[in-house]
């Protein structure tokens, strides 16, 4: 018999349910992850007990009635939360997303039959072992994602399962069952009935996978992000996918991967697409900042266009730069102060995490310049650790100091502060109060 080490809190709740005469199991993702040797993030339970029986058994102080109409009660145990759902079958899905009605049933196998994929349709209890009526364990061993029963029916019930298919396959690096994949591509248009928030959530989880590029199905993306025209421009879309896969798969880099995906749209187009997906303002601003910098437009600090500063032209997206040139116009490893100046300018505009994502994005788009982008990132990290002066707020003087020294208030005061910052960034003046006041006097006199 297959044995799974149950989470202690889940084991206590299952024992209590069994002791009260109810069938109960760990179910879904926690069983799947346990069989894969992974540490489950959440432990969901299913039981023959009705919601009111669960609440009576564990007490109202431990229970949260999160979805009584669907049979779900969240139970607090040992500082963790456990979703506990009554075995159920589901009626028709008129909106293509939610069941019109649910019917509580006594058999866990009936409950498992309504689930999306075989690898998620397994249950476990210490007494009975693994309950696997649809071959989920075999599909795990075969590295395969396959729908439970008829794939068309599963996707017609809930179109979000189409995105979940690619997300699960990408997360584990699994293949997709041919019939399941064909149904997902054919029914992709049904995603138009899914809320933008849920689509966004699944898309971001997909982009967090180790190598999501090969799981970004053009037929599905054509519905979710038609602006990309993935089916009309397959070569361009394939290159986007390769770029995404070259970005290190960390949670922090998801905005960089999203920026890579939206690259053809430019800053304005990306912002419009992100708003359509109901992304947060913070994520939207981050992704569009990456687009602005990596795209090399007139607002790009990375390319040195702003404020009249010329920070060696050669960077990220310009084909006019010879391949041997790098971010800074120097060969890698050449000692120069331009690297420090450019890193300081970027830190004057962006926080370090944005710069780290930006250099990851640019390296992925232009792997031949990866060493130079890595050097820029390392320099930004060094300057941040040393609390180097990169912004007016970090100067050893402020506006009050300058006015006390005779600088008149008004626009000229800000100009003097900016000039002092520039002198510090370029190494002409140390960030020391006396030296800055002396320099300010010269600026004011001129």
Tab-separated table of N, CA and C in Angstrom, residues 220-358:
chain	number	residue	atom	x	y	z
A	220	UNK	N	-4.044	29.528	-27.372
A	220	UNK	CA	-4.618	30.030	-26.124
A	220	UNK	C	-4.219	31.486	-25.900
A	221	UNK	N	-2.948	31.812	-26.146
A	221	UNK	CA	-2.501	33.202	-25.985
A	221	UNK	C	-3.230	34.132	-26.949
A	222	UNK	N	-3.644	33.609	-28.094
A	222	UNK	CA	-4.381	34.437	-29.053
A	222	UNK	C	-5.709	34.903	-28.482
A	223	UNK	N	-6.238	34.175	-27.482
A	223	UNK	CA	-7.472	34.574	-26.812
A	223	UNK	C	-7.163	35.484	-25.629
A	224	UNK	N	-6.146	35.119	-24.856
A	224	UNK	CA	-5.811	35.853	-23.640
A	224	UNK	C	-5.154	37.190	-23.961
A	225	UNK	N	-4.217	37.184	-24.918
A	225	UNK	CA	-3.496	38.399	-25.314
A	225	UNK	C	-3.479	38.487	-26.840
A	226	UNK	N	-4.612	38.781	-27.445
A	226	UNK	CA	-4.672	38.791	-28.915
A	226	UNK	C	-3.731	39.827	-29.529
A	227	UNK	N	-3.354	40.848	-28.747
A	227	UNK	CA	-2.461	41.881	-29.275
A	227	UNK	C	-1.124	41.309	-29.736
A	228	UNK	N	-0.717	40.192	-29.143
A	228	UNK	CA	0.575	39.591	-29.485
A	228	UNK	C	0.561	38.900	-30.843
A	229	UNK	N	-0.623	38.557	-31.327
A	229	UNK	CA	-0.773	37.865	-32.608
A	229	UNK	C	0.168	36.656	-32.701
A	230	UNK	N	0.112	35.763	-31.712
A	230	UNK	CA	1.071	34.646	-31.695
A	230	UNK	C	0.919	33.682	-32.862
A	231	UNK	N	-0.296	33.558	-33.398
A	231	UNK	CA	-0.500	32.640	-34.525
A	231	UNK	C	-0.168	33.304	-35.854
A	232	UNK	N	-0.316	34.619	-35.918
A	232	UNK	CA	-0.015	35.333	-37.162
A	232	UNK	C	1.474	35.563	-37.342
A	233	UNK	N	2.207	35.661	-36.230
A	233	UNK	CA	3.648	35.901	-36.292
A	233	UNK	C	4.366	34.836	-35.469
A	234	UNK	N	4.351	33.595	-35.941
A	234	UNK	CA	4.887	32.483	-35.141
A	234	UNK	C	6.377	32.598	-34.850
A	235	UNK	N	7.170	33.099	-35.795
A	235	UNK	CA	8.614	33.194	-35.557
A	235	UNK	C	8.914	34.205	-34.458
A	236	UNK	N	8.236	35.348	-34.514
A	236	UNK	CA	8.436	36.343	-33.470
A	236	UNK	C	8.001	35.806	-32.116
A	237	UNK	N	6.860	35.098	-32.081
A	237	UNK	CA	6.377	34.548	-30.817
A	237	UNK	C	7.330	33.485	-30.285
A	238	UNK	N	7.889	32.670	-31.157
A	238	UNK	CA	8.847	31.643	-30.728
A	238	UNK	C	10.078	32.288	-30.104
A	239	UNK	N	10.525	33.418	-30.660
A	239	UNK	CA	11.683	34.108	-30.091
A	239	UNK	C	11.339	34.694	-28.722
A	240	UNK	N	10.116	35.198	-28.549
A	240	UNK	CA	9.688	35.671	-27.234
A	240	UNK	C	9.762	34.549	-26.209
A	241	UNK	N	9.311	33.363	-26.611
A	241	UNK	CA	9.324	32.221	-25.690
A	241	UNK	C	10.744	31.828	-25.319
A	242	UNK	N	11.656	31.871	-26.281
A	242	UNK	CA	13.053	31.560	-25.973
A	242	UNK	C	13.644	32.602	-25.022
A	243	UNK	N	13.285	33.854	-25.220
A	243	UNK	CA	13.770	34.909	-24.327
A	243	UNK	C	13.268	34.695	-22.910
A	244	UNK	N	12.001	34.371	-22.785
A	244	UNK	CA	11.424	34.115	-21.459
A	244	UNK	C	12.181	33.005	-20.754
A	245	UNK	N	12.479	31.934	-21.458
A	245	UNK	CA	13.162	30.798	-20.843
A	245	UNK	C	14.588	31.123	-20.427
A	246	UNK	N	15.182	32.170	-21.013
A	246	UNK	CA	16.549	32.534	-20.642
A	246	UNK	C	16.602	33.360	-19.354
A	247	UNK	N	15.461	33.834	-18.877
A	247	UNK	CA	15.403	34.599	-17.629
A	247	UNK	C	15.293	33.618	-16.472
A	248	UNK	N	16.125	33.815	-15.457
A	248	UNK	CA	16.164	32.880	-14.326
A	248	UNK	C	14.779	32.740	-13.704
A	249	UNK	N	14.327	31.505	-13.457
A	249	UNK	CA	12.964	31.277	-12.957
A	249	UNK	C	12.822	31.499	-11.459
A	250	UNK	N	12.739	32.736	-11.061
A	250	UNK	CA	12.476	33.068	-9.660
A	250	UNK	C	11.189	33.870	-9.592
A	251	UNK	N	10.588	33.880	-8.423
A	251	UNK	CA	9.363	34.660	-8.250
A	251	UNK	C	9.626	36.139	-8.515
A	252	UNK	N	10.819	36.599	-8.141
A	252	UNK	CA	11.159	38.008	-8.334
A	252	UNK	C	11.262	38.375	-9.812
A	253	UNK	N	11.538	37.393	-10.661
A	253	UNK	CA	11.730	37.675	-12.087
A	253	UNK	C	10.469	37.532	-12.929
A	254	UNK	N	9.341	37.211	-12.309
A	254	UNK	CA	8.103	37.100	-13.082
A	254	UNK	C	7.788	38.402	-13.830
A	255	UNK	N	7.950	39.592	-13.218
A	255	UNK	CA	7.712	40.815	-14.004
A	255	UNK	C	8.628	40.929	-15.217
A	256	UNK	N	9.877	40.469	-15.108
A	256	UNK	CA	10.784	40.513	-16.251
A	256	UNK	C	10.313	39.567	-17.344
A	257	UNK	N	9.822	38.403	-16.964
A	257	UNK	CA	9.307	37.457	-17.958
A	257	UNK	C	8.037	37.999	-18.609
A	258	UNK	N	7.208	38.663	-17.826
A	258	UNK	CA	5.999	39.264	-18.392
A	258	UNK	C	6.384	40.383	-19.358
A	259	UNK	N	7.394	41.161	-19.010
A	259	UNK	CA	7.876	42.208	-19.909
A	259	UNK	C	8.426	41.611	-21.196
A	260	UNK	N	9.120	40.479	-21.070
A	260	UNK	CA	9.640	39.814	-22.269
A	260	UNK	C	8.505	39.353	-23.171
A	261	UNK	N	7.434	38.837	-22.571
A	261	UNK	CA	6.289	38.382	-23.352
A	261	UNK	C	5.622	39.541	-24.088
A	262	UNK	N	5.542	40.691	-23.423
A	262	UNK	CA	4.820	41.840	-23.977
A	262	UNK	C	5.714	42.760	-24.806
A	263	UNK	N	6.949	42.369	-25.014
A	263	UNK	CA	7.917	43.206	-25.721
A	263	UNK	C	7.392	43.808	-27.026
A	264	UNK	N	6.719	43.036	-27.898
A	264	UNK	CA	6.286	43.615	-29.183
A	264	UNK	C	5.289	44.756	-29.042
A	265	UNK	N	4.663	44.869	-27.881
A	265	UNK	CA	3.624	45.877	-27.708
A	265	UNK	C	4.177	47.236	-27.334
A	266	UNK	N	5.444	47.305	-26.913
A	266	UNK	CA	5.998	48.566	-26.455
A	266	UNK	C	5.418	48.975	-25.123
A	267	UNK	N	5.905	50.104	-24.597
A	267	UNK	CA	5.471	50.520	-23.268
A	267	UNK	C	3.974	50.807	-23.211
A	268	UNK	N	3.464	51.578	-24.152
A	268	UNK	CA	2.046	51.941	-24.119
A	268	UNK	C	1.153	50.722	-24.341
A	269	UNK	N	1.530	49.871	-25.282
A	269	UNK	CA	0.741	48.675	-25.539
A	269	UNK	C	0.761	47.706	-24.372
A	270	UNK	N	1.938	47.591	-23.736
A	270	UNK	CA	2.037	46.710	-22.565
A	270	UNK	C	1.156	47.219	-21.438
A	271	UNK	N	1.171	48.533	-21.217
A	271	UNK	CA	0.333	49.090	-20.144
A	271	UNK	C	-1.153	48.809	-20.416
A	272	UNK	N	-1.562	48.942	-21.647
A	272	UNK	CA	-2.959	48.682	-22.005
A	272	UNK	C	-3.323	47.219	-21.765
A	273	UNK	N	-2.422	46.308	-22.154
A	273	UNK	CA	-2.681	44.877	-21.962
A	273	UNK	C	-2.732	44.525	-20.485
A	274	UNK	N	-1.847	45.104	-19.694
A	274	UNK	CA	-1.814	44.816	-18.260
A	274	UNK	C	-3.066	45.338	-17.565
A	275	UNK	N	-3.552	46.479	-18.010
A	275	UNK	CA	-4.786	47.000	-17.433
A	275	UNK	C	-5.958	46.105	-17.803
A	276	UNK	N	-5.959	45.587	-19.027
A	276	UNK	CA	-7.036	44.687	-19.439
A	276	UNK	C	-7.036	43.424	-18.579
A	277	UNK	N	-5.832	42.966	-18.179
A	277	UNK	CA	-5.718	41.791	-17.317
A	277	UNK	C	-5.944	42.112	-15.848
A	278	UNK	N	-6.254	43.385	-15.550
A	278	UNK	CA	-6.523	43.839	-14.177
A	278	UNK	C	-5.310	43.618	-13.273
A	279	UNK	N	-4.111	43.815	-13.810
A	279	UNK	CA	-2.904	43.719	-12.993
A	279	UNK	C	-2.858	44.886	-12.012
A	280	UNK	N	-2.173	44.682	-10.912
A	280	UNK	CA	-2.045	45.742	-9.925
A	280	UNK	C	-1.271	46.914	-10.507
A	281	UNK	N	-1.455	48.092	-9.915
A	281	UNK	CA	-0.703	49.259	-10.364
A	281	UNK	C	0.796	49.036	-10.208
A	282	UNK	N	1.182	48.362	-9.114
A	282	UNK	CA	2.608	48.130	-8.868
A	282	UNK	C	3.212	47.248	-9.962
A	283	UNK	N	2.511	46.166	-10.312
A	283	UNK	CA	3.029	45.273	-11.359
A	283	UNK	C	3.028	45.981	-12.709
A	284	UNK	N	1.987	46.719	-12.986
A	284	UNK	CA	1.906	47.443	-14.257
A	284	UNK	C	3.051	48.441	-14.392
A	285	UNK	N	3.298	49.196	-13.328
A	285	UNK	CA	4.384	50.180	-13.360
A	285	UNK	C	5.738	49.508	-13.510
A	286	UNK	N	5.917	48.380	-12.850
A	286	UNK	CA	7.202	47.676	-12.929
A	286	UNK	C	7.445	47.145	-14.341
A	287	UNK	N	6.444	46.493	-14.909
A	287	UNK	CA	6.611	45.909	-16.242
A	287	UNK	C	6.812	46.999	-17.290
A	288	UNK	N	6.061	48.074	-17.195
A	288	UNK	CA	6.219	49.132	-18.191
A	288	UNK	C	7.543	49.869	-18.024
A	289	UNK	N	8.058	49.955	-16.812
A	289	UNK	CA	9.396	50.525	-16.631
A	289	UNK	C	10.446	49.649	-17.309
A	290	UNK	N	10.301	48.340	-17.177
A	290	UNK	CA	11.223	47.425	-17.849
A	290	UNK	C	11.116	47.569	-19.365
A	291	UNK	N	9.887	47.703	-19.869
A	291	UNK	CA	9.709	47.899	-21.307
A	291	UNK	C	10.366	49.197	-21.771
A	292	UNK	N	10.190	50.243	-20.983
A	292	UNK	CA	10.740	51.541	-21.349
A	292	UNK	C	12.269	51.491	-21.421
A	293	UNK	N	12.881	50.878	-20.426
A	293	UNK	CA	14.347	50.838	-20.380
A	293	UNK	C	14.918	49.868	-21.405
A	294	UNK	N	14.392	48.669	-21.446
A	294	UNK	CA	14.940	47.666	-22.357
A	294	UNK	C	14.593	47.965	-23.802
A	295	UNK	N	13.536	48.773	-24.008
A	295	UNK	CA	13.155	49.101	-25.366
A	295	UNK	C	13.994	50.189	-25.993
A	296	UNK	N	14.747	50.945	-25.162
A	296	UNK	CA	15.667	51.929	-25.716
A	296	UNK	C	15.015	53.158	-26.290
A	297	UNK	N	13.831	53.525	-25.784
A	297	UNK	CA	13.165	54.717	-26.291
A	297	UNK	C	13.774	55.988	-25.729
A	298	UNK	N	13.131	57.104	-26.014
A	298	UNK	CA	13.671	58.401	-25.628
A	298	UNK	C	13.728	58.584	-24.115
A	299	UNK	N	12.934	57.804	-23.366
A	299	UNK	CA	12.925	57.940	-21.921
A	299	UNK	C	13.898	56.974	-21.229
A	300	UNK	N	14.679	56.254	-21.984
A	300	UNK	CA	15.516	55.209	-21.404
A	300	UNK	C	16.761	55.774	-20.748
A	301	UNK	N	16.890	55.544	-19.444
A	301	UNK	CA	18.134	55.883	-18.756
A	301	UNK	C	19.229	54.903	-19.140
A	302	UNK	N	18.855	53.664	-19.344
A	302	UNK	CA	19.856	52.632	-19.609
A	302	UNK	C	20.625	52.933	-20.887
A	303	UNK	N	19.933	53.537	-21.837
A	303	UNK	CA	20.597	53.898	-23.083
A	303	UNK	C	21.189	55.293	-23.051
A	304	UNK	N	20.966	55.993	-21.919
A	304	UNK	CA	21.625	57.274	-21.770
A	304	UNK	C	21.028	58.403	-22.554
A	305	UNK	N	19.706	58.389	-22.790
A	305	UNK	CA	19.100	59.464	-23.544
A	305	UNK	C	18.647	60.608	-22.652
A	306	UNK	N	18.319	60.316	-21.387
A	306	UNK	CA	17.697	61.338	-20.562
A	306	UNK	C	18.685	62.386	-20.093
A	307	UNK	N	18.162	63.580	-19.864
A	307	UNK	CA	18.878	64.683	-19.251
A	307	UNK	C	20.135	65.067	-20.002
A	308	UNK	N	20.245	64.674	-21.251
A	308	UNK	CA	21.406	65.058	-22.034
A	308	UNK	C	22.645	64.259	-21.729
A	309	UNK	N	22.561	63.271	-20.849
A	309	UNK	CA	23.738	62.474	-20.514
A	309	UNK	C	23.958	61.423	-21.584
A	310	UNK	N	25.163	61.262	-22.003
A	310	UNK	CA	25.477	60.231	-22.990
A	310	UNK	C	26.254	59.135	-22.306
A	311	UNK	N	25.544	58.079	-21.916
A	311	UNK	CA	26.199	56.958	-21.244
A	311	UNK	C	26.428	55.900	-22.286
A	312	UNK	N	27.542	55.957	-22.921
A	312	UNK	CA	27.896	55.073	-24.017
A	312	UNK	C	26.735	54.314	-24.612
A	313	UNK	N	26.464	54.614	-25.811
A	313	UNK	CA	25.261	54.237	-26.537
A	313	UNK	C	24.884	52.757	-26.557
A	314	UNK	N	25.788	51.835	-26.604
A	314	UNK	CA	25.535	50.460	-27.008
A	314	UNK	C	24.582	49.623	-26.235
A	315	UNK	N	23.504	49.398	-26.084
A	315	UNK	CA	22.823	48.512	-25.153
A	315	UNK	C	21.862	47.580	-25.811
A	316	UNK	N	20.908	47.361	-25.144
A	316	UNK	CA	20.037	46.225	-25.205
A	316	UNK	C	19.390	45.895	-26.505
A	317	UNK	N	18.637	46.763	-27.068
A	317	UNK	CA	17.778	46.354	-28.173
A	317	UNK	C	18.174	46.954	-29.511
A	318	UNK	N	19.289	47.667	-29.594
A	318	UNK	CA	19.645	48.296	-30.856
A	318	UNK	C	20.493	47.411	-31.727
A	319	UNK	N	20.042	47.140	-32.929
A	319	UNK	CA	20.829	46.332	-33.854
A	319	UNK	C	21.974	47.126	-34.471
A	320	UNK	N	21.975	48.440	-34.224
A	320	UNK	CA	23.027	49.266	-34.811
A	320	UNK	C	24.357	49.099	-34.086
A	321	UNK	N	24.350	48.463	-32.922
A	321	UNK	CA	25.576	48.309	-32.151
A	321	UNK	C	26.308	47.050	-32.585
A	322	UNK	N	27.591	47.139	-32.908
A	322	UNK	CA	28.338	45.941	-33.294
A	322	UNK	C	28.338	44.920	-32.177
A	323	UNK	N	28.358	43.617	-32.497
A	323	UNK	CA	28.261	42.570	-31.477
A	323	UNK	C	29.349	42.649	-30.424
A	324	UNK	N	30.555	43.129	-30.776
A	324	UNK	CA	31.620	43.131	-29.794
A	324	UNK	C	31.438	44.226	-28.754
A	325	UNK	N	30.541	45.185	-29.031
A	325	UNK	CA	30.302	46.248	-28.072
A	325	UNK	C	29.421	45.724	-26.935
A	326	UNK	N	29.547	46.348	-25.785
A	326	UNK	CA	28.784	45.910	-24.635
A	326	UNK	C	27.903	47.035	-24.150
A	327	UNK	N	27.300	46.807	-23.010
A	327	UNK	CA	26.406	47.789	-22.435
A	327	UNK	C	27.072	49.142	-22.317
A	328	UNK	N	28.313	49.157	-21.961
A	328	UNK	CA	29.000	50.405	-21.673
A	328	UNK	C	29.924	50.842	-22.787
A	329	UNK	N	29.912	50.147	-23.888
A	329	UNK	CA	30.794	50.518	-24.968
A	329	UNK	C	32.222	50.098	-24.711
A	330	UNK	N	32.425	49.206	-23.754
A	330	UNK	CA	33.756	48.711	-23.426
A	330	UNK	C	33.743	47.195	-23.545
A	331	UNK	N	34.883	46.610	-23.751
A	331	UNK	CA	34.941	45.160	-23.701
A	331	UNK	C	34.843	44.722	-22.264
A	332	UNK	N	34.230	43.541	-22.003
A	332	UNK	CA	34.045	43.093	-20.626
A	332	UNK	C	35.370	43.062	-19.871
A	333	UNK	N	35.320	43.559	-18.635
A	333	UNK	CA	36.496	43.507	-17.788
A	333	UNK	C	37.380	44.731	-17.906
A	334	UNK	N	37.111	45.637	-18.832
A	334	UNK	CA	37.928	46.835	-18.974
A	334	UNK	C	37.633	47.787	-17.827
A	335	UNK	N	38.657	48.201	-17.066
A	335	UNK	CA	38.407	49.131	-15.971
A	335	UNK	C	37.881	50.457	-16.526
A	336	UNK	N	36.790	50.943	-15.978
A	336	UNK	CA	36.284	52.252	-16.386
A	336	UNK	C	35.312	52.739	-15.345
A	337	UNK	N	35.137	54.050	-15.317
A	337	UNK	CA	34.195	54.621	-14.366
A	337	UNK	C	32.800	54.712	-14.943
A	338	UNK	N	32.660	54.462	-16.244
A	338	UNK	CA	31.345	54.561	-16.870
A	338	UNK	C	30.371	53.578	-16.249
A	339	UNK	N	30.827	52.391	-15.915
A	339	UNK	CA	29.975	51.391	-15.296
A	339	UNK	C	29.382	51.926	-14.005
A	340	UNK	N	30.219	52.517	-13.165
A	340	UNK	CA	29.747	53.050	-11.891
A	340	UNK	C	28.765	54.191	-12.110
A	341	UNK	N	29.077	55.069	-13.052
A	341	UNK	CA	28.195	56.204	-13.321
A	341	UNK	C	26.840	55.715	-13.807
A	342	UNK	N	26.858	54.751	-14.735
A	342	UNK	CA	25.584	54.260	-15.246
A	342	UNK	C	24.781	53.568	-14.152
A	343	UNK	N	25.443	52.777	-13.312
A	343	UNK	CA	24.737	52.109	-12.219
A	343	UNK	C	24.141	53.134	-11.264
A	344	UNK	N	24.894	54.207	-10.997
A	344	UNK	CA	24.369	55.245	-10.110
A	344	UNK	C	23.165	55.941	-10.731
A	345	UNK	N	23.219	56.193	-12.021
A	345	UNK	CA	22.088	56.843	-12.671
A	345	UNK	C	20.832	55.963	-12.594
A	346	UNK	N	21.026	54.683	-12.811
A	346	UNK	CA	19.875	53.773	-12.714
A	346	UNK	C	19.330	53.733	-11.291
A	347	UNK	N	20.233	53.699	-10.300
A	347	UNK	CA	19.795	53.669	-8.909
A	347	UNK	C	19.143	54.985	-8.504
A	348	UNK	N	19.437	56.039	-9.229
A	348	UNK	CA	18.762	57.297	-8.976
A	348	UNK	C	17.315	57.275	-9.419
A	349	UNK	N	16.996	56.361	-10.303
A	349	UNK	CA	15.639	56.307	-10.835
A	349	UNK	C	14.856	55.091	-10.368
A	350	UNK	N	15.547	53.976	-10.144
A	350	UNK	CA	14.865	52.726	-9.807
A	350	UNK	C	15.473	52.102	-8.565
A	351	UNK	N	14.654	51.312	-7.889
A	351	UNK	CA	15.164	50.509	-6.776
A	351	UNK	C	15.964	49.335	-7.335
A	352	UNK	N	16.813	48.773	-6.482
A	352	UNK	CA	17.693	47.694	-6.922
A	352	UNK	C	16.935	46.512	-7.528
A	353	UNK	N	15.803	46.034	-6.955
A	353	UNK	CA	15.111	44.889	-7.578
A	353	UNK	C	14.713	45.151	-9.023
A	354	UNK	N	14.326	46.382	-9.346
A	354	UNK	CA	13.973	46.700	-10.729
A	354	UNK	C	15.203	46.603	-11.627
A	355	UNK	N	16.338	47.073	-11.146
A	355	UNK	CA	17.568	47.002	-11.931
A	355	UNK	C	17.981	45.545	-12.133
A	356	UNK	N	17.805	44.734	-11.116
A	356	UNK	CA	18.134	43.309	-11.256
A	356	UNK	C	17.252	42.657	-12.314
A	357	UNK	N	15.976	42.987	-12.312
A	357	UNK	CA	15.080	42.434	-13.338
A	357	UNK	C	15.431	42.981	-14.713
A	358	UNK	N	15.767	44.247	-14.763
A	358	UNK	CA	16.086	44.877	-16.040
A	358	UNK	C	17.312	44.243	-16.671
